[in-house]
XYZ file of C-alpha atoms in Angstrom:
336
model
C 115.658 49.375 64.258
C 117.084 46.136 65.760
C 117.841 45.486 69.423
C 121.150 43.790 70.387
C 119.189 40.530 70.859
C 118.016 40.681 67.254
C 114.378 41.693 67.946
C 112.761 44.600 66.147
C 111.942 47.920 67.848
C 108.700 49.474 66.647
C 106.173 52.234 67.557
C 106.631 54.077 70.853
C 109.689 51.975 71.774
C 111.386 53.120 68.601
C 110.653 56.764 69.411
C 112.070 56.409 72.935
C 115.196 54.744 71.560
C 115.782 57.541 69.062
C 115.439 60.190 71.804
C 117.802 58.435 74.180
C 120.256 57.454 71.512
C 120.485 60.902 69.892
C 120.408 63.625 72.530
C 121.836 66.114 70.034
C 118.890 65.524 67.720
C 116.494 66.006 70.648
C 118.082 69.361 71.489
C 118.060 70.420 67.853
C 114.360 69.616 67.604
C 113.567 71.494 70.815
C 115.474 74.541 69.578
C 113.751 74.413 66.191
C 110.287 74.146 67.717
C 111.069 76.914 70.202
C 112.131 79.273 67.415
C 109.034 78.467 65.384
C 106.764 79.069 68.365
C 108.412 82.040 70.092
C 110.114 83.889 67.229
C 107.932 83.096 64.238
C 104.687 83.116 66.188
C 103.449 79.770 64.860
C 100.756 77.848 66.717
C 101.496 74.428 68.133
C 99.169 72.679 65.668
C 100.912 74.455 62.766
C 104.325 73.352 64.035
C 103.068 69.785 64.432
C 101.752 69.706 60.869
C 104.934 71.157 59.366
C 107.297 68.837 61.258
C 105.035 65.767 61.098
C 104.814 65.478 64.877
C 101.876 65.131 67.239
C 100.707 68.337 68.875
C 101.155 66.708 72.275
C 104.831 66.092 71.507
C 105.303 69.672 70.356
C 103.823 70.847 73.671
C 106.120 68.524 75.662
C 109.206 69.666 73.771
C 108.338 73.332 74.299
C 108.018 72.704 78.033
C 111.291 70.776 78.033
C 113.006 73.588 76.119
C 112.222 75.944 78.989
C 113.406 73.402 81.580
C 116.839 72.917 79.969
C 117.408 76.620 79.299
C 116.872 76.748 75.529
C 114.024 79.173 76.178
C 114.503 81.813 78.874
C 111.963 84.379 79.929
C 113.199 87.918 80.524
C 110.902 90.581 81.961
C 112.163 94.123 81.425
C 110.311 96.664 83.551
C 109.558 99.954 81.773
C 111.393 103.045 83.034
C 109.930 104.279 86.315
C 108.253 100.967 87.179
C 109.586 99.545 90.457
C 108.472 95.900 90.284
C 111.654 94.523 91.867
C 111.409 96.938 94.783
C 107.734 96.062 95.188
C 108.497 92.333 95.306
C 111.177 92.913 97.933
C 108.690 94.800 100.121
C 106.086 92.074 99.660
C 108.541 89.401 100.758
C 110.032 91.416 103.611
C 106.695 92.361 105.179
C 104.436 89.522 103.932
C 102.275 91.914 101.946
C 99.571 90.936 99.494
C 100.832 93.698 97.238
C 103.102 96.736 97.246
C 102.831 99.685 94.870
C 105.911 101.915 94.735
C 105.680 105.277 93.001
C 108.805 106.616 91.310
C 108.650 109.987 93.030
C 110.943 111.591 95.620
C 110.675 114.506 97.991
C 109.033 115.486 101.244
C 105.589 114.325 102.302
C 103.710 117.156 100.610
C 105.586 116.610 97.338
C 104.799 112.893 97.113
C 101.136 113.005 98.157
C 99.663 113.691 94.667
C 101.681 110.871 93.060
C 100.898 108.382 95.815
C 97.219 109.289 95.647
C 97.145 108.832 91.873
C 98.831 105.415 92.161
C 96.400 104.300 94.867
C 93.493 105.431 92.690
C 94.715 103.311 89.773
C 95.228 100.344 92.100
C 91.644 100.628 93.328
C 90.282 101.022 89.807
C 92.059 97.806 88.799
C 91.190 95.712 91.841
C 87.689 96.654 93.002
C 85.669 93.826 91.497
C 82.119 94.497 92.649
C 79.903 93.636 95.647
C 82.526 95.110 97.992
C 81.932 96.834 101.307
C 84.770 99.322 101.735
C 85.734 101.207 104.875
C 87.607 104.512 104.714
C 89.568 106.355 107.343
C 88.641 109.998 106.910
C 91.741 111.764 108.267
C 94.405 111.575 105.591
C 95.693 113.933 102.919
C 96.858 110.827 101.026
C 93.334 109.391 100.981
C 91.878 112.689 99.868
C 94.365 112.729 96.983
C 93.425 109.116 96.215
C 89.671 109.548 95.954
C 89.978 112.801 94.023
C 92.167 110.986 91.458
C 89.727 108.115 90.907
C 87.886 107.958 87.599
C 84.194 106.977 87.635
C 83.744 103.249 87.117
C 81.590 102.145 84.184
C 79.721 99.731 86.464
C 79.048 99.667 90.182
C 82.111 98.120 91.837
C 81.345 98.812 95.523
C 78.064 98.245 97.338
C 78.733 100.431 100.377
C 81.503 102.728 101.569
C 81.530 103.063 105.347
C 83.201 105.714 107.466
C 85.625 104.108 109.947
C 86.050 107.004 112.387
C 83.925 109.776 113.759
C 83.965 112.829 111.553
C 82.560 115.645 113.596
C 84.485 118.162 115.644
C 85.569 121.379 114.032
C 83.332 122.053 110.983
C 86.413 121.624 108.778
C 86.574 118.024 109.963
C 83.104 117.192 108.701
C 83.821 118.865 105.378
C 86.971 116.800 104.806
C 85.310 113.554 105.876
C 82.364 114.245 103.582
C 84.662 115.059 100.655
C 86.496 111.747 100.945
C 83.338 109.673 101.326
C 81.432 111.494 98.594
C 84.274 111.373 96.067
C 84.787 107.635 96.623
C 81.059 106.984 96.395
C 80.794 108.937 93.161
C 83.695 107.056 91.563
C 82.562 103.557 92.553
C 78.761 103.754 92.662
C 78.747 102.893 96.369
C 76.106 103.944 98.857
C 77.890 106.141 101.431
C 77.352 105.328 105.097
C 78.438 108.268 107.263
C 79.322 108.105 110.950
C 77.665 111.171 112.438
C 79.667 111.393 115.639
C 82.853 112.892 117.034
C 86.009 110.839 116.743
C 87.551 111.677 120.110
C 85.449 112.206 123.241
C 86.342 113.435 126.688
C 85.508 110.225 128.544
C 84.814 106.548 128.063
C 81.296 106.962 129.482
C 80.458 109.607 126.888
C 81.666 107.253 124.162
C 79.561 104.387 125.556
C 76.409 106.506 125.582
C 76.883 107.652 121.989
C 77.834 104.265 120.558
C 74.722 102.682 122.094
C 72.496 104.923 119.987
C 70.746 102.990 117.185
C 71.815 105.627 114.674
C 75.445 104.713 115.310
C 75.009 100.979 115.798
C 73.555 100.686 112.288
C 76.856 102.074 111.010
C 79.265 100.307 113.322
C 77.627 96.929 112.622
C 78.849 97.251 109.035
C 82.481 97.233 110.211
C 82.174 93.465 110.608
C 81.136 93.129 106.941
C 84.044 95.008 105.366
C 85.952 93.397 102.504
C 88.491 96.216 102.038
C 89.673 99.171 104.074
C 91.522 102.209 102.778
C 93.560 103.865 105.514
C 96.340 106.311 106.142
C 99.149 105.747 108.616
C 99.544 108.479 111.188
C 102.476 109.546 113.328
C 102.309 110.451 116.998
C 102.712 114.076 115.990
C 99.405 114.899 114.252
C 99.383 115.974 110.631
C 98.206 119.480 109.709
C 94.933 117.993 108.410
C 94.246 116.141 111.650
C 95.278 119.132 113.744
C 92.819 121.348 111.864
C 90.021 118.812 112.338
C 89.574 119.430 116.034
C 90.183 115.717 116.646
C 93.927 115.828 117.232
C 95.226 114.097 120.339
C 95.829 116.605 123.132
C 99.416 117.216 124.324
C 98.796 115.366 127.616
C 97.500 112.321 125.739
C 100.427 112.519 123.322
C 102.812 112.463 126.258
C 101.001 109.446 127.708
C 101.171 107.598 124.387
C 104.818 108.492 123.864
C 105.621 107.191 127.341
C 103.893 103.921 126.428
C 106.083 103.585 123.323
C 103.572 104.634 120.660
C 105.027 105.652 117.290
C 101.971 105.800 115.041
C 98.349 104.895 114.452
C 95.857 103.488 112.006
C 92.340 104.851 112.539
C 93.491 106.359 115.842
C 94.501 102.940 117.193
C 98.074 103.449 118.327
C 100.966 100.965 118.136
C 104.646 100.795 119.052
C 107.723 100.363 116.839
C 107.063 96.610 116.558
C 103.458 97.182 115.576
C 102.049 95.989 118.898
C 98.938 97.846 120.132
C 99.602 100.387 122.853
C 97.218 99.982 125.760
C 95.892 103.356 126.870
C 92.759 105.025 128.167
C 92.530 106.857 124.832
C 91.181 103.714 123.169
C 87.998 103.879 125.220
C 87.336 107.489 124.166
C 87.517 106.861 120.420
C 84.525 106.309 118.194
C 86.068 104.271 115.429
C 86.780 100.767 114.215
C 88.560 98.611 116.771
C 91.852 96.859 116.153
C 90.279 93.385 116.100
C 87.687 94.469 113.539
C 90.331 96.116 111.387
C 92.566 93.040 111.351
C 89.625 90.856 110.323
C 89.246 92.741 107.030
C 90.760 90.670 104.175
C 92.374 93.583 102.314
C 93.836 96.497 104.282
C 95.298 99.133 101.971
C 97.655 101.650 103.535
C 98.420 104.801 101.543
C 101.345 106.677 103.083
C 104.689 108.161 102.153
C 107.405 110.587 103.103
C 110.317 109.816 105.409
C 108.601 111.630 108.284
C 106.304 108.622 108.519
C 109.029 105.984 108.227
C 108.969 104.797 111.859
C 105.170 104.719 111.990
C 104.924 102.963 108.645
C 107.504 100.363 109.632
C 105.535 99.659 112.810
C 102.272 99.332 110.867
C 103.920 96.822 108.517
C 105.587 94.799 111.274
C 102.303 94.630 113.141
C 100.233 93.591 110.138
C 97.924 96.587 110.418
C 98.000 96.834 106.622
C 98.651 94.153 103.991
C 98.729 96.330 100.881
C 101.054 99.342 100.722
C 101.152 102.307 98.352
C 104.187 104.512 98.955
C 107.018 106.485 97.340
C 110.413 105.162 96.253
C 112.467 106.846 98.999
C 110.250 105.454 101.750
C 110.219 102.000 100.128
C 114.015 101.883 99.993
C 114.284 103.074 103.592
C 111.844 100.345 104.703
C 114.110 97.733 103.122
C 117.295 99.187 104.583
C 116.030 99.071 108.166
């Protein structure tokens, strides 16, 4: 090839001149390589050998083919998979991850499906050496742990109870079921909190929490890597009501007057997710808000439109950063 000044063009200069001078040939080559790689399944070194090109150039042309639109990636979600809805929730509420279950109905109808989805999420993401905290008052969490399959290796070091679990004997049974089922599935050592959740006075709480038996448990709340929690409404669920730990009507009225709409681990918040300051906080034996927020991964498992206002508040306030919910609730969260 000869330049206009009469000098010869050789080597790399010649290659650059051919590319610039023949854009149609460049596009043809990109399309050919893209078809060989993506449709025929050939490796880059095989393409390079067949077309007498360097493998580095094949790699560059494949990258360029994607940049100019010759190659386009299309992801088609299988039926029932709500990846687009999940991404919208993640962006709207700054979540680490959202899992949306393709199930509709009232709260009781969606609980088994939400629990099963949360179980799969945990099976896929618990990587070992974790210290996990669990809120023990949630039908969703009970459905979750009972759906978990035993791990082939130990994926959690300890599972720690986040709230007191004694009151009515039914309460201790439910708390033990959740902790034991999770421990069995993950290989974790269970650490129970042998105390009531809600006491009659702040002084009674102070006396109990100073006991070394409890401090050995509560000290672990600062070591948590993941928490698994439900999201409660101001009106207690049937499970919480049966536990003997439900908030009394007078306290409910006080919380409602302060703007409370829901709770995580019996720490109440308003519609914007801001903590509600009340005397109830000082009567609770359970993880504090500051400790909860310090946990890197906070998985909330909740669904049903009855919980919409509480769930929206929990998301706005950053009480949870991973959400597992049903499709109706997810859509309502995006519409608000």
